[in-house]
JSON list of C-alpha atoms in Angstrom, two decimals:
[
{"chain": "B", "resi": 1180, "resn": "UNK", "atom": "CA", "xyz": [55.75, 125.30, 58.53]},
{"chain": "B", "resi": 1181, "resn": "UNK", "atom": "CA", "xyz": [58.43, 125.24, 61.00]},
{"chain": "B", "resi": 1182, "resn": "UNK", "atom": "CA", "xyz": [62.77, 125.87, 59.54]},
{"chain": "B", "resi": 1183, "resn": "UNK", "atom": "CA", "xyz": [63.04, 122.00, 60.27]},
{"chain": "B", "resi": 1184, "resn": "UNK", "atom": "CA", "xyz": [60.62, 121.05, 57.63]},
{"chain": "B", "resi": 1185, "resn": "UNK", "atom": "CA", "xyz": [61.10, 122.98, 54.66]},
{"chain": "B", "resi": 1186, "resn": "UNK", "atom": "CA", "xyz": [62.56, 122.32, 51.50]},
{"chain": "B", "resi": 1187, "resn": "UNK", "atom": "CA", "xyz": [66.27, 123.50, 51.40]},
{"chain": "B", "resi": 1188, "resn": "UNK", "atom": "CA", "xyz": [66.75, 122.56, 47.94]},
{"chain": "B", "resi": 1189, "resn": "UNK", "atom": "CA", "xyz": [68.20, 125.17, 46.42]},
{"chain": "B", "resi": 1190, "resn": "UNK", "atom": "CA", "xyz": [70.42, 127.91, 48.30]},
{"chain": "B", "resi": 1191, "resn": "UNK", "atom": "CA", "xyz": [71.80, 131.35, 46.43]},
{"chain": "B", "resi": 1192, "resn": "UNK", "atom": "CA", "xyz": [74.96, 132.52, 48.16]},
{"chain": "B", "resi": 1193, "resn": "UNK", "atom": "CA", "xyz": [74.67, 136.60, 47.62]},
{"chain": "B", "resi": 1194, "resn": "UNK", "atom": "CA", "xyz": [77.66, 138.39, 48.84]},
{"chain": "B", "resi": 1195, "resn": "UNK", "atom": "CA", "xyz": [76.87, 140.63, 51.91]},
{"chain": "B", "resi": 1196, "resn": "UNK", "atom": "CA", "xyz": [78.30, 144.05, 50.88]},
{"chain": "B", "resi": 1197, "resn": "UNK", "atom": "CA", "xyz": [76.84, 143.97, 47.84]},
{"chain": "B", "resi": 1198, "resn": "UNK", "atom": "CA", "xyz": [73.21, 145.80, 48.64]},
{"chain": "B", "resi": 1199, "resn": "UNK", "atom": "CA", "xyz": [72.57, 145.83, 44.60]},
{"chain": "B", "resi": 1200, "resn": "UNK", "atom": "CA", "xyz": [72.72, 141.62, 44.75]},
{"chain": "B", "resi": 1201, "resn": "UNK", "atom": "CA", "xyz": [70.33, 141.66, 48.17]},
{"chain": "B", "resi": 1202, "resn": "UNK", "atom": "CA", "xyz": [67.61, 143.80, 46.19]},
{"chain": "B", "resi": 1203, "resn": "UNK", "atom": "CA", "xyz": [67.81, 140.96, 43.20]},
{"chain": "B", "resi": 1204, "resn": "UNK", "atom": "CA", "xyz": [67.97, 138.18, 45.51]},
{"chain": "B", "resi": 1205, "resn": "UNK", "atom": "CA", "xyz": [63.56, 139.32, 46.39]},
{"chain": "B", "resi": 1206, "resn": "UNK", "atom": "CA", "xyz": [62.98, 138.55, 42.71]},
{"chain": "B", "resi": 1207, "resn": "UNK", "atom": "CA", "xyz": [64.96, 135.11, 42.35]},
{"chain": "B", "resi": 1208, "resn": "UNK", "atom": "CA", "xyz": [63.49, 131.35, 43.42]},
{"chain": "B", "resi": 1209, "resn": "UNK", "atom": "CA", "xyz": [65.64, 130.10, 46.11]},
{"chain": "B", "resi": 1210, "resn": "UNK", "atom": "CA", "xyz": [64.41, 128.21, 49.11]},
{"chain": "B", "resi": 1211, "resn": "UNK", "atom": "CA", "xyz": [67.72, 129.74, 51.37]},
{"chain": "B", "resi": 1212, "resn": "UNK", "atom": "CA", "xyz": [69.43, 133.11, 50.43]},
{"chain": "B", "resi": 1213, "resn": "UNK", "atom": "CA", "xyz": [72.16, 133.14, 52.42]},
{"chain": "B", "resi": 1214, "resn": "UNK", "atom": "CA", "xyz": [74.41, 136.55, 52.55]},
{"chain": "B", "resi": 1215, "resn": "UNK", "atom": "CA", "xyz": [77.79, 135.67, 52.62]},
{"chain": "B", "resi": 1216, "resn": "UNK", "atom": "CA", "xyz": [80.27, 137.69, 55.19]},
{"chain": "B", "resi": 1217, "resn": "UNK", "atom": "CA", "xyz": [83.31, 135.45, 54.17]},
{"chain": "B", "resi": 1218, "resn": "UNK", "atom": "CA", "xyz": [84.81, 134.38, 51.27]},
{"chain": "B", "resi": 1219, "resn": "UNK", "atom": "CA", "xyz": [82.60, 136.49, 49.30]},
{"chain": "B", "resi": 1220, "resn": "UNK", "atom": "CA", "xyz": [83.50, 140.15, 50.77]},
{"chain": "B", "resi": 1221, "resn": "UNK", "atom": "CA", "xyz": [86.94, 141.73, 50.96]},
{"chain": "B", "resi": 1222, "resn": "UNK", "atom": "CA", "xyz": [88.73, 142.10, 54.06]},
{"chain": "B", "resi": 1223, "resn": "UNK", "atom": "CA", "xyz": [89.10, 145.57, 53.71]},
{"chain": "B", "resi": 1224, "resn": "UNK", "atom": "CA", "xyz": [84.96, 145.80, 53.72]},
{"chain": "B", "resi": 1225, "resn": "UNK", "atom": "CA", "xyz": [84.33, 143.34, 55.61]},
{"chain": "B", "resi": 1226, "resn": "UNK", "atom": "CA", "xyz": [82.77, 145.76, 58.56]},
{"chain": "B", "resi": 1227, "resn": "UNK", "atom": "CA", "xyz": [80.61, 147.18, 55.95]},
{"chain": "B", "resi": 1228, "resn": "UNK", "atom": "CA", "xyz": [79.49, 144.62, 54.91]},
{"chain": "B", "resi": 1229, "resn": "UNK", "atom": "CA", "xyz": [77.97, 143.72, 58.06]},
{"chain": "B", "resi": 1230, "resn": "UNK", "atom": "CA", "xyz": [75.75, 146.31, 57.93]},
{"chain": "B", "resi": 1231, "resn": "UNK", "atom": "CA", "xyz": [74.58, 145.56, 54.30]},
{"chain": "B", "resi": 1232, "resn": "UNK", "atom": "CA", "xyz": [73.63, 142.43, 54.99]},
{"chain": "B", "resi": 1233, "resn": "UNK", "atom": "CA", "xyz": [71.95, 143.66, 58.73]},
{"chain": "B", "resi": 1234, "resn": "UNK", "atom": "CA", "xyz": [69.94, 146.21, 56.77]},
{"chain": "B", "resi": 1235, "resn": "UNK", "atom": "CA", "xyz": [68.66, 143.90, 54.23]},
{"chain": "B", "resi": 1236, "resn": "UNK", "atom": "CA", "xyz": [67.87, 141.07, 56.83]},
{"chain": "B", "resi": 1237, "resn": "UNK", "atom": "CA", "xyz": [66.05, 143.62, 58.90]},
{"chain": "B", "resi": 1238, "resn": "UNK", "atom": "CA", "xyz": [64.43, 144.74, 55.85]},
{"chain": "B", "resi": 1239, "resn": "UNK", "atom": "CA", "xyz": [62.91, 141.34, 54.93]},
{"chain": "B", "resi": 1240, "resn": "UNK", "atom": "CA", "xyz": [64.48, 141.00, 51.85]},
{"chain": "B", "resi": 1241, "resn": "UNK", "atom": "CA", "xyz": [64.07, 136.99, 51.69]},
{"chain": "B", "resi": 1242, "resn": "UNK", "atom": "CA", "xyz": [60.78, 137.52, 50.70]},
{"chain": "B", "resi": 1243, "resn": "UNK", "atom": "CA", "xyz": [59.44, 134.24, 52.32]},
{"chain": "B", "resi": 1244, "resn": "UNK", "atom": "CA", "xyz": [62.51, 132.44, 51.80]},
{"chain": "B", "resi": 1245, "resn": "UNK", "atom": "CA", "xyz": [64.80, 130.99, 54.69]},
{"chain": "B", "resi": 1246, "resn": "UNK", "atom": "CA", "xyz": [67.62, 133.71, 54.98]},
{"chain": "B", "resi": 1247, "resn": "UNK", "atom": "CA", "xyz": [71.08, 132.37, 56.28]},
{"chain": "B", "resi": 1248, "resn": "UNK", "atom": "CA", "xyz": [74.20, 134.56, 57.29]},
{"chain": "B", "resi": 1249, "resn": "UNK", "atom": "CA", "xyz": [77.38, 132.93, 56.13]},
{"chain": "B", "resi": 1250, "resn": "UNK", "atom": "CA", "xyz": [79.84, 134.40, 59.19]},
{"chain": "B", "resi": 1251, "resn": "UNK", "atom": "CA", "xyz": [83.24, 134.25, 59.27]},
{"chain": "B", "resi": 1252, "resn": "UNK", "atom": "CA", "xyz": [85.74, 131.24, 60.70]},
{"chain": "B", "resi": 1253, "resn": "UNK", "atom": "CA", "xyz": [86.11, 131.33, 64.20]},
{"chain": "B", "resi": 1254, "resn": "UNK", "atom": "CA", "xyz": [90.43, 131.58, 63.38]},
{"chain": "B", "resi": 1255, "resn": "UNK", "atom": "CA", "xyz": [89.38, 134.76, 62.21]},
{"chain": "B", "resi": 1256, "resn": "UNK", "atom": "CA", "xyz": [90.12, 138.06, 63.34]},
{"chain": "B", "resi": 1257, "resn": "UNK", "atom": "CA", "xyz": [86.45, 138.79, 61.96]},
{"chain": "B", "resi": 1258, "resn": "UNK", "atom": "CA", "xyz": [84.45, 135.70, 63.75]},
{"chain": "B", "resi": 1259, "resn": "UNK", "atom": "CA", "xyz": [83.50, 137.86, 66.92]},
{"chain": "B", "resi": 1260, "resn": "UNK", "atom": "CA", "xyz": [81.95, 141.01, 65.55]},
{"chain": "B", "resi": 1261, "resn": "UNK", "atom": "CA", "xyz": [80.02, 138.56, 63.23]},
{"chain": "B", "resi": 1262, "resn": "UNK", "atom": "CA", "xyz": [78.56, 136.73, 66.16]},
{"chain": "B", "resi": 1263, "resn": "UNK", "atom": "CA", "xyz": [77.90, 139.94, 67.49]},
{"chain": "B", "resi": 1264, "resn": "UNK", "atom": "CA", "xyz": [75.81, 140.86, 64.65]},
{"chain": "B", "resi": 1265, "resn": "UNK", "atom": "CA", "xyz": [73.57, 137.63, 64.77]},
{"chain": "B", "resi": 1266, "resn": "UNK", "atom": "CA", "xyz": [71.97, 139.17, 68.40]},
{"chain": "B", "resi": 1267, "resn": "UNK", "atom": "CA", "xyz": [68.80, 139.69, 67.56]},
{"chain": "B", "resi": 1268, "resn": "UNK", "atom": "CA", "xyz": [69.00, 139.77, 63.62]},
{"chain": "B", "resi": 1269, "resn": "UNK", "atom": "CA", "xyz": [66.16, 137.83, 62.25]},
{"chain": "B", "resi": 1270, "resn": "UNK", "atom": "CA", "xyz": [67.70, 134.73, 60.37]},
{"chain": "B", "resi": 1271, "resn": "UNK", "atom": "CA", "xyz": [66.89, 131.17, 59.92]},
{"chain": "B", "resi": 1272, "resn": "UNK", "atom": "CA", "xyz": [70.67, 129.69, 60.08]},
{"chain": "B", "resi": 1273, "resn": "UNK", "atom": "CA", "xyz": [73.65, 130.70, 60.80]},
{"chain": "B", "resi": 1274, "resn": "UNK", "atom": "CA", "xyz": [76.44, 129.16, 58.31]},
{"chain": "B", "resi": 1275, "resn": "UNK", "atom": "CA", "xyz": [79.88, 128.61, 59.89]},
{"chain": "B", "resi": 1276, "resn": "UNK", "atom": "CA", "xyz": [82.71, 127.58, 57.67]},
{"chain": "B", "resi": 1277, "resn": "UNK", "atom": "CA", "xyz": [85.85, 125.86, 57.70]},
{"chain": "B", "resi": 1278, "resn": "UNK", "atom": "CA", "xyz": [84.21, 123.01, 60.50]},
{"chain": "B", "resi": 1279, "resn": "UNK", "atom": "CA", "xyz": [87.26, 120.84, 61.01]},
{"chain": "B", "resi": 1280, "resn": "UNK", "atom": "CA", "xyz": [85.65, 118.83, 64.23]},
{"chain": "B", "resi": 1281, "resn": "UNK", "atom": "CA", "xyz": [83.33, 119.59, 67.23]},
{"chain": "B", "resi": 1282, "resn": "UNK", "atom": "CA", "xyz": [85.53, 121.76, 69.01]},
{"chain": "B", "resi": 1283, "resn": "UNK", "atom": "CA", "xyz": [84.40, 124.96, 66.29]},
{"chain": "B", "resi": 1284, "resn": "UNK", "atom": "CA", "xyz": [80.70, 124.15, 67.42]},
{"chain": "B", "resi": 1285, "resn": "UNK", "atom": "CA", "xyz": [81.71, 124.00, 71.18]},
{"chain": "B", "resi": 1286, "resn": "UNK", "atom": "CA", "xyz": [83.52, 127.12, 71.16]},
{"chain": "B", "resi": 1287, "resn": "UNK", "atom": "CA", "xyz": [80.34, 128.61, 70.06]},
{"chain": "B", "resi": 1288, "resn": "UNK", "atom": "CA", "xyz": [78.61, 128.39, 73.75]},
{"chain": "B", "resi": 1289, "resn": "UNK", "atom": "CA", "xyz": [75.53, 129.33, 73.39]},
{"chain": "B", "resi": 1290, "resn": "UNK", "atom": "CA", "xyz": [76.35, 132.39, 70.99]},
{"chain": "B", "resi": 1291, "resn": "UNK", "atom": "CA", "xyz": [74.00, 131.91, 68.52]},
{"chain": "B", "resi": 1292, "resn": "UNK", "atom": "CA", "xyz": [70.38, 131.17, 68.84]},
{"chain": "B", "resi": 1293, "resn": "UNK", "atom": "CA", "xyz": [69.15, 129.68, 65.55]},
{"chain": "B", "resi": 1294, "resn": "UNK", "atom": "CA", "xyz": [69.89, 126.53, 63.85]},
{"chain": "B", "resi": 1295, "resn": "UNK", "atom": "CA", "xyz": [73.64, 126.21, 62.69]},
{"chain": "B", "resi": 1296, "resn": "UNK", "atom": "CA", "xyz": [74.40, 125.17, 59.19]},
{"chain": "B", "resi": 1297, "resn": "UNK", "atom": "CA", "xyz": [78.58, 123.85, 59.56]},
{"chain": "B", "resi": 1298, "resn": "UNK", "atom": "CA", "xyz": [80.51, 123.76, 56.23]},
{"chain": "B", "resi": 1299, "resn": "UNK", "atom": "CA", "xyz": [82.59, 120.45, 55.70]},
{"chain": "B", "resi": 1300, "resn": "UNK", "atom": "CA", "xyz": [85.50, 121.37, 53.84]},
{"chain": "B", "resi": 1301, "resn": "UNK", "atom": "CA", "xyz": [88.82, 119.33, 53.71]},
{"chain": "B", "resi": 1302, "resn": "UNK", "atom": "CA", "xyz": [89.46, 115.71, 55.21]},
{"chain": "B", "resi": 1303, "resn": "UNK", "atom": "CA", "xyz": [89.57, 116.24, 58.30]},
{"chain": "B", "resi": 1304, "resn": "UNK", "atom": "CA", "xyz": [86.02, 117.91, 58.50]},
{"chain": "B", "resi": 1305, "resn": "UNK", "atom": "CA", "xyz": [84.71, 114.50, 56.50]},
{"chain": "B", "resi": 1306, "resn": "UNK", "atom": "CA", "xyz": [86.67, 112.47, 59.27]},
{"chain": "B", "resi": 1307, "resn": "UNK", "atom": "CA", "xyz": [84.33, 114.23, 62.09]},
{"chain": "B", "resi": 1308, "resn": "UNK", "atom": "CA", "xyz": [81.28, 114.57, 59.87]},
{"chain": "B", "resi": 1309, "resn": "UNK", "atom": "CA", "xyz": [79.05, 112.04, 62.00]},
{"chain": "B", "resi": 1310, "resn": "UNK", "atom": "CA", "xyz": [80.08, 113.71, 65.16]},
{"chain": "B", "resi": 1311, "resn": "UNK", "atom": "CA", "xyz": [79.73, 117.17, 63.72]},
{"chain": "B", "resi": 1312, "resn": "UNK", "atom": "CA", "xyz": [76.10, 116.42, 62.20]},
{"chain": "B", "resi": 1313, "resn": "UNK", "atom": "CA", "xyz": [75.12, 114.95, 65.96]},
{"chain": "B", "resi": 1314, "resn": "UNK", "atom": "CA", "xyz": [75.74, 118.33, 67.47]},
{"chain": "B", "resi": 1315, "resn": "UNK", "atom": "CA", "xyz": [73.60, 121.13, 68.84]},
{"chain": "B", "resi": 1316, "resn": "UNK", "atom": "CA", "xyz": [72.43, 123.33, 67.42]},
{"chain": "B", "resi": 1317, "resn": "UNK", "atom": "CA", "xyz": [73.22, 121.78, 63.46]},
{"chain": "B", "resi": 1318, "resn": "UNK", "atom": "CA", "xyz": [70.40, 121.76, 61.50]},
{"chain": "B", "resi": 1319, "resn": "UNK", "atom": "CA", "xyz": [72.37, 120.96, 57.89]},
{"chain": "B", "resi": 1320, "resn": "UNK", "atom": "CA", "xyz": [75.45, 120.64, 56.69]},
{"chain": "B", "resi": 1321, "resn": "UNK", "atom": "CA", "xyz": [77.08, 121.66, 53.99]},
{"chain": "B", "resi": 1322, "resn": "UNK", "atom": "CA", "xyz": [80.17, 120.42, 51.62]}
]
């Protein structure tokens, strides 16, 4: 079954640095896992947490289930080694918070190469939701 048609109906944010959390996450019924690199990790680990959450994406921890990396907002001084990352890492969606309007999905050129999953998060985003939602390459979105 291609990404497009199945079930997202549950998703279990796991923080990214935390490699104990990733091993649990094999045992747990989710259809999306999706290892959080933002909100969820320190700035101070923030680096090593990328290569948690690499390790255990290369290491097929989802188990079968969709496997999403939560990256970091592209005001960030973060965003750009997270996009990094995502070459060649093996993962259904890419989550990108903080979507105010299209101009955070434009600015993404190309960068990624899997669906996009934008979070909708204060007015404004709501304002631009239709327009957001019409945009390549968004799969979802999320509030």
């Amino acid at each position: 079954m291609s990404s497009a048609n199945r079930p997202r109906r549950s998703c279990l944010y796991m923080p990214g640095a935390n490699a104990r959390a990733l091993e649990k996450a094999k045992s747990l019924a989710a259809d999306v896992v999706i290892l959080d690199l933002e909100d969820a990790v320190a700035p101070d680990t923030k680096r090593d947490a990328r290569a948690v959450a690499a390790q255990a994406i290369r290491s097929g921890f989802g188990g079968g289930k969709q496997v999403a990396l939560r990256i970091n907002a592209a005001d960030t001084e973060w965003h750009h080694g997270d996009l990094d990352l995502l070459d060649g890492l093996p993962v259904d969606y890419v989550v990108l918070p903080k979507v105010n309007d299209g101009a955070a999905i434009d600015a993404l050129n190309g960068r990624i190469a899997v669906p996009l999953i934008p979070m909708i998060e204060t007015a404004a985003a709501i304002y631009a939701a239709r327009k957001i939602a019409a945009m390549e390459p968004v799969a979802a979105m999320l509030a």
